[in-house]
XYZ file of C-alpha atoms in Angstrom:
399
model
C 22.240 33.474 -5.374
C 19.083 31.805 -4.189
C 17.756 32.968 -0.967
C 17.036 30.503 1.918
C 13.565 29.653 3.008
C 11.457 32.297 4.480
C 10.151 32.151 8.165
C 6.727 31.337 6.717
C 8.081 28.510 4.710
C 9.874 27.144 7.692
C 6.823 27.336 9.816
C 4.700 25.423 7.262
C 7.444 22.847 6.881
C 7.449 22.433 10.714
C 3.630 22.194 10.780
C 3.847 19.377 8.207
C 6.485 17.586 10.017
C 4.660 17.707 13.290
C 1.383 16.490 11.790
C 3.121 13.720 9.925
C 4.810 12.456 12.988
C 1.508 12.289 14.888
C -0.350 10.810 11.852
C 2.312 7.945 11.776
C 2.911 7.522 15.565
C -0.376 8.284 16.987
C -0.802 10.143 20.299
C 2.530 11.737 21.237
C 3.587 13.987 24.204
C 4.986 17.305 23.547
C 8.163 16.246 25.148
C 8.639 13.407 22.622
C 7.864 15.883 19.786
C 10.477 18.266 21.040
C 13.076 15.514 20.996
C 12.068 13.752 17.727
C 11.665 16.908 15.644
C 14.614 18.783 17.054
C 12.498 21.932 17.963
C 12.267 23.763 21.226
C 9.363 23.499 23.548
C 7.832 26.922 22.797
C 7.883 26.209 18.904
C 6.232 22.856 19.572
C 3.573 24.558 21.753
C 2.830 27.181 18.995
C 2.700 24.635 16.226
C 0.434 22.285 18.152
C -1.863 25.139 19.046
C -2.082 26.143 15.378
C -2.996 22.544 14.335
C -5.448 22.318 17.064
C -7.053 25.559 16.066
C -7.366 24.137 12.554
C -9.149 20.998 13.900
C -6.315 18.698 12.817
C -5.010 17.627 16.268
C -6.252 17.913 19.923
C -4.242 18.145 23.062
C -4.918 16.915 26.527
C -3.261 15.923 29.663
C -2.147 12.276 29.986
C -3.331 9.885 32.446
C -1.624 9.690 35.879
C 2.056 9.052 35.114
C 3.116 8.374 38.639
C 6.030 11.110 38.208
C 6.490 14.332 40.039
C 6.037 17.606 38.192
C 3.616 18.727 35.492
C 3.087 16.060 32.772
C 3.598 16.928 29.086
C 0.452 17.373 27.130
C -0.285 14.613 24.626
C -1.067 15.491 20.970
C -3.446 13.309 19.130
C -4.559 13.291 15.526
C -8.311 14.121 15.087
C -9.004 10.730 13.472
C -12.709 10.895 13.846
C -12.923 14.398 12.197
C -10.381 14.360 9.445
C -10.618 11.622 6.946
C -9.998 10.223 3.423
C -11.859 7.753 1.312
C -9.889 4.696 0.111
C -10.858 2.242 -2.592
C -9.363 -1.083 -3.752
C -10.306 -2.529 -7.215
C -9.326 -6.091 -7.163
C -9.815 -9.083 -9.441
C -12.582 -10.577 -7.590
C -13.961 -7.862 -5.172
C -14.418 -4.050 -4.765
C -13.603 -2.380 -1.311
C -14.105 1.095 0.091
C -13.335 2.478 3.440
C -13.305 5.811 5.267
C -9.973 6.195 7.018
C -9.282 8.867 9.496
C -5.989 10.831 10.095
C -3.678 8.498 11.835
C -4.652 5.480 9.616
C -7.807 4.464 11.609
C -10.389 2.592 9.671
C -13.708 4.236 10.487
C -16.096 2.470 8.195
C -15.853 0.105 5.323
C -17.847 -1.562 2.605
C -17.132 -4.676 0.257
C -18.819 -6.371 -2.616
C -17.845 -9.201 -5.096
C -16.830 -7.654 -8.505
C -18.975 -9.334 -11.006
C -16.989 -11.171 -13.709
C -16.314 -9.019 -16.851
C -16.952 -5.773 -14.973
C -14.238 -3.323 -16.097
C -12.448 -0.880 -13.777
C -14.369 2.008 -15.002
C -17.584 0.146 -14.784
C -16.961 -0.593 -11.222
C -16.744 3.132 -10.283
C -20.512 3.668 -9.668
C -20.444 0.785 -7.144
C -17.620 2.391 -5.238
C -19.339 5.696 -5.415
C -22.394 4.017 -4.002
C -20.311 2.809 -0.996
C -19.076 6.426 -0.432
C -22.687 7.851 -0.327
C -23.782 5.224 2.189
C -20.640 6.020 4.409
C -20.878 9.674 3.920
C -24.351 9.797 5.541
C -22.751 8.837 8.860
C -20.006 11.301 8.693
C -20.365 13.673 11.753
C -21.061 17.379 11.234
C -17.907 19.589 10.929
C -15.787 16.742 9.586
C -12.990 17.384 7.044
C -12.780 15.233 3.821
C -9.277 15.629 2.429
C -9.561 13.579 -0.747
C -9.541 10.011 -2.043
C -7.060 7.337 -2.928
C -7.591 4.344 -5.206
C -5.554 1.162 -5.205
C -5.875 -0.772 -8.532
C -4.739 -4.328 -9.257
C -3.411 -3.939 -12.795
C -0.974 -1.889 -14.778
C -0.804 1.864 -14.410
C 0.843 4.481 -16.483
C 1.487 8.164 -15.681
C 3.106 9.655 -18.757
C 1.415 13.139 -18.133
C 0.465 12.907 -14.538
C -2.918 11.249 -15.471
C -3.442 7.679 -14.576
C -4.849 5.175 -16.946
C -5.691 1.525 -16.177
C -4.330 -1.340 -18.391
C -4.755 -5.039 -17.691
C -5.282 -6.753 -20.973
C -4.685 -10.196 -19.671
C -7.376 -9.933 -17.079
C -9.938 -8.476 -19.613
C -10.735 -5.491 -17.406
C -10.908 -2.783 -20.057
C -10.918 -4.980 -23.060
C -9.364 -3.287 -26.086
C -6.922 -0.942 -24.232
C -6.751 1.961 -21.944
C -9.520 4.103 -20.561
C -10.633 7.038 -22.663
C -10.696 9.114 -19.408
C -8.256 8.978 -16.454
C -9.676 6.705 -13.804
C -9.171 9.529 -11.220
C -11.135 12.009 -13.268
C -13.988 9.509 -13.828
C -14.267 8.552 -10.108
C -13.979 12.229 -8.936
C -17.090 13.143 -11.050
C -19.103 10.562 -8.969
C -17.997 11.545 -5.463
C -19.985 13.777 -3.073
C -17.408 16.627 -2.889
C -14.804 18.021 -5.210
C -11.508 16.798 -3.718
C -8.245 15.419 -5.186
C -8.439 11.601 -6.235
C -5.151 9.901 -6.525
C -4.632 6.391 -8.206
C -1.861 3.935 -7.475
C -0.993 0.278 -8.331
C -2.094 -1.975 -5.271
C 1.356 -3.223 -4.795
C 2.631 0.495 -4.703
C -0.137 1.538 -2.191
C 0.485 -1.563 -0.017
C 4.324 -0.750 0.079
C 3.538 2.784 1.187
C 1.239 1.556 4.011
C 3.607 -1.148 5.326
C 6.447 1.452 5.150
C 4.576 3.960 7.128
C 2.902 1.882 9.747
C 3.543 -1.897 9.123
C 6.106 -4.542 8.635
C 8.523 -2.230 6.767
C 8.408 0.561 9.219
C 11.883 1.610 9.955
C 13.207 0.465 6.489
C 13.900 2.975 3.743
C 14.476 0.234 1.056
C 11.469 -2.055 0.644
C 10.013 -4.520 -1.949
C 6.331 -5.423 -1.493
C 5.364 -8.405 -3.684
C 1.782 -8.658 -4.553
C -0.187 -11.322 -6.557
C -3.574 -10.664 -7.825
C -3.995 -9.799 -11.514
C -0.382 -10.821 -11.945
C 2.871 -10.438 -9.969
C 3.587 -6.708 -9.147
C 6.024 -5.062 -6.777
C 5.754 -1.810 -4.734
C 9.494 -0.641 -4.607
C 10.621 1.956 -2.173
C 14.222 3.223 -2.583
C 15.600 5.569 0.005
C 12.242 6.178 1.473
C 10.632 7.144 -1.709
C 8.412 5.150 -4.204
C 10.086 3.981 -7.451
C 7.523 4.517 -10.202
C 9.710 4.695 -13.280
C 9.741 6.958 -16.220
C 6.178 6.116 -17.390
C 4.786 4.586 -14.156
C 5.439 0.950 -15.146
C 8.204 0.191 -12.595
C 7.492 -2.868 -10.476
C 6.439 -5.219 -13.224
C 8.580 -7.934 -11.665
C 6.151 -10.633 -12.765
C 7.627 -10.201 -16.226
C 11.213 -10.705 -15.244
C 12.374 -13.695 -17.309
C 13.589 -16.456 -15.067
C 13.077 -19.531 -17.255
C 13.554 -18.699 -21.036
C 12.474 -22.076 -22.194
C 9.452 -22.048 -19.868
C 5.738 -21.456 -20.483
C 4.432 -18.655 -22.726
C 3.243 -15.492 -20.833
C 0.367 -13.259 -21.580
C 2.947 -10.400 -22.237
C 4.153 -12.326 -25.255
C 7.408 -13.556 -23.763
C 8.314 -17.026 -22.359
C 9.350 -18.088 -18.911
C 8.395 -14.873 -16.976
C 8.361 -15.143 -13.211
C 4.625 -14.864 -13.271
C 4.435 -18.161 -15.258
C 6.289 -19.978 -12.492
C 4.748 -18.507 -9.278
C 1.322 -17.289 -10.380
C -1.964 -18.864 -9.434
C -2.179 -20.842 -12.507
C 1.343 -22.317 -12.067
C 0.473 -23.476 -8.630
C -2.926 -24.983 -9.788
C -1.199 -26.660 -12.763
C 1.504 -28.126 -10.611
C -1.003 -29.520 -8.196
C -3.049 -31.104 -11.086
C -5.890 -28.747 -10.786
C -5.907 -27.386 -14.169
C -9.547 -26.881 -14.346
C -9.645 -24.513 -11.269
C -9.062 -20.803 -11.415
C -8.751 -17.811 -9.057
C -7.555 -16.797 -5.628
C -9.693 -19.251 -3.544
C -8.612 -22.232 -5.733
C -5.062 -21.384 -5.269
C -5.665 -20.979 -1.463
C -7.271 -24.378 -1.400
C -3.981 -25.946 -2.775
C -2.007 -24.347 0.019
C -4.620 -25.529 2.573
C -4.473 -29.131 1.068
C -0.612 -29.094 1.363
C -0.871 -28.178 5.094
C -3.233 -31.169 5.447
C -0.770 -33.663 3.850
C -1.897 -33.792 0.200
C 1.323 -35.048 -1.611
C 0.375 -33.398 -4.939
C -0.323 -30.071 -3.263
C 2.820 -30.226 -1.171
C 4.896 -30.817 -4.254
C 3.194 -27.891 -6.005
C 3.953 -25.482 -3.194
C 7.591 -26.675 -2.963
C 7.950 -26.119 -6.743
C 6.441 -22.608 -6.732
C 8.435 -21.858 -3.515
C 11.626 -22.685 -5.343
C 10.688 -20.245 -8.149
C 9.610 -17.655 -5.550
C 12.973 -17.825 -3.857
C 14.744 -17.605 -7.307
C 13.103 -14.442 -8.184
C 13.516 -12.916 -4.833
C 17.249 -13.614 -4.878
C 17.399 -11.607 -8.188
C 15.587 -8.664 -6.554
C 17.784 -8.823 -3.540
C 20.923 -8.717 -5.693
C 19.567 -5.699 -7.654
C 17.893 -3.555 -5.010
C 19.505 -4.581 -1.760
C 16.349 -4.048 0.213
C 16.111 -4.217 4.040
C 12.881 -6.103 3.808
C 10.825 -8.149 1.289
C 7.102 -8.545 1.981
C 4.808 -11.139 0.563
C 1.321 -9.862 -0.080
C -1.906 -11.083 -1.812
C -1.980 -14.819 -2.194
C 1.872 -14.889 -2.165
C 1.596 -14.405 1.557
C 0.061 -17.857 1.905
C 2.470 -19.443 -0.499
C 5.401 -17.901 1.306
C 4.273 -19.134 4.791
C 3.792 -22.652 3.369
C 7.224 -22.650 1.530
C 9.325 -20.268 3.619
C 12.092 -22.800 4.110
C 12.346 -23.408 0.190
C 12.230 -19.615 -0.415
C 15.093 -19.048 2.141
C 17.073 -21.923 0.763
C 16.897 -20.581 -2.795
C 17.768 -17.012 -1.477
C 20.829 -18.435 0.467
C 22.186 -20.241 -2.595
C 21.699 -17.531 -5.186
C 21.913 -14.135 -3.603
C 25.184 -12.237 -2.845
C 26.170 -12.782 0.768
C 26.012 -9.198 1.984
C 22.523 -8.224 0.624
C 21.256 -11.692 1.629
C 22.359 -11.301 5.161
C 20.750 -7.856 5.380
C 17.279 -8.666 4.037
C 14.321 -9.639 6.218
C 11.488 -11.695 4.568
C 8.009 -10.923 6.120
C 4.351 -10.872 5.479
C 2.072 -7.883 5.745
C 1.423 -6.428 9.127
C -1.647 -4.680 7.913
C -3.004 -7.877 6.184
C -5.583 -7.287 3.503
C -5.967 -3.664 4.699
C -2.529 -2.639 3.357
C -3.827 -1.411 -0.045
C -6.715 0.516 1.499
C -4.562 2.090 4.040
C -1.972 2.942 1.443
C -4.555 4.510 -0.863
C -5.616 6.701 2.096
C -1.796 7.681 2.711
C -1.859 9.020 -0.838
C -4.883 11.095 -0.201
C -3.360 12.430 3.029
C -0.165 13.319 1.493
C -1.261 16.975 0.408
C -2.550 17.643 3.937
C 0.696 16.469 5.515
C 2.821 18.360 3.104
C 1.106 21.698 4.023
C -1.611 21.394 6.768
C -2.805 24.998 6.270
C -3.508 24.462 2.658
C -5.679 21.471 2.971
C -9.075 22.944 1.948
């Protein structure tokens, strides 16, 4: 018979629960923590005192409340002192940020990604950003680790992460010889964990924790950059799949007689809603990339008939695929990220019409269609959330 958790294990779990609550919700009174965590006042007092002694939170009296009696102390995350580095490797740009406990962006850097630069070749540039930001870090700060959001395919067969994006020509010839996390870790100023995630997964984590999907435990975050990926959260947990390839919704076949896809199949969803599909439908076959696709959306808003027809066509296929996902996963919310955000906003009526005609009634009525509340910062904030996870799971074992 297995013994129950020890008092020490319970204490550490409670410390993690309290720190996680403050990390997500921000400054919180002791009274609210008592109610939300289901612990008594003396226990909350002891836990906050221990976290404060570790430099993870601070406590102070609130401003004048206008109520009689002694006000409850407010617990705040030490956002300026406890931080993670976050990186986003995208098709056309590289971004890095220093993000404090509580999801506060403290510093950031950005540069264009030169054409043909592979993911591994971009790491020295990201490390250079970190060295610049690290010079401004106050003395006594605590760096807990780094998170990387990568636009492309990831696989995790053995816990290591490798990048693979053949169609984009990032790593030409296959997977990295060395896991991306290890390669980046060797370039960083301190030895701390480096966690890597697909950009859609990282964005889903961020929006679930503190954005448009907050309060929902079943979420689909659609992201278009290299291709069409989805970050999927089921029952409050990320769905990664057996080998880490879950979320490749861009290769869901929706039109078997359609155009060839880079994966070798025909009529993948990616071929109908990707940037090339939008540009081709608008008669702009010679244009490529994110900015060109956004120009089509802008032209549609200004009355360009060809652009409007293209947006309607892509909107129809976008709704077609979303209806399939809604039937399969029954999500509470579907979020349109990357350049899909702009297409969705321009064709929301078409997307909803397709969804209403193709999805089952109950899942269709339950789902909400939204754009990212965190905007372009979703991937960076999500990457930081991955880095903070070890600290939040066991605040006393963060060193």
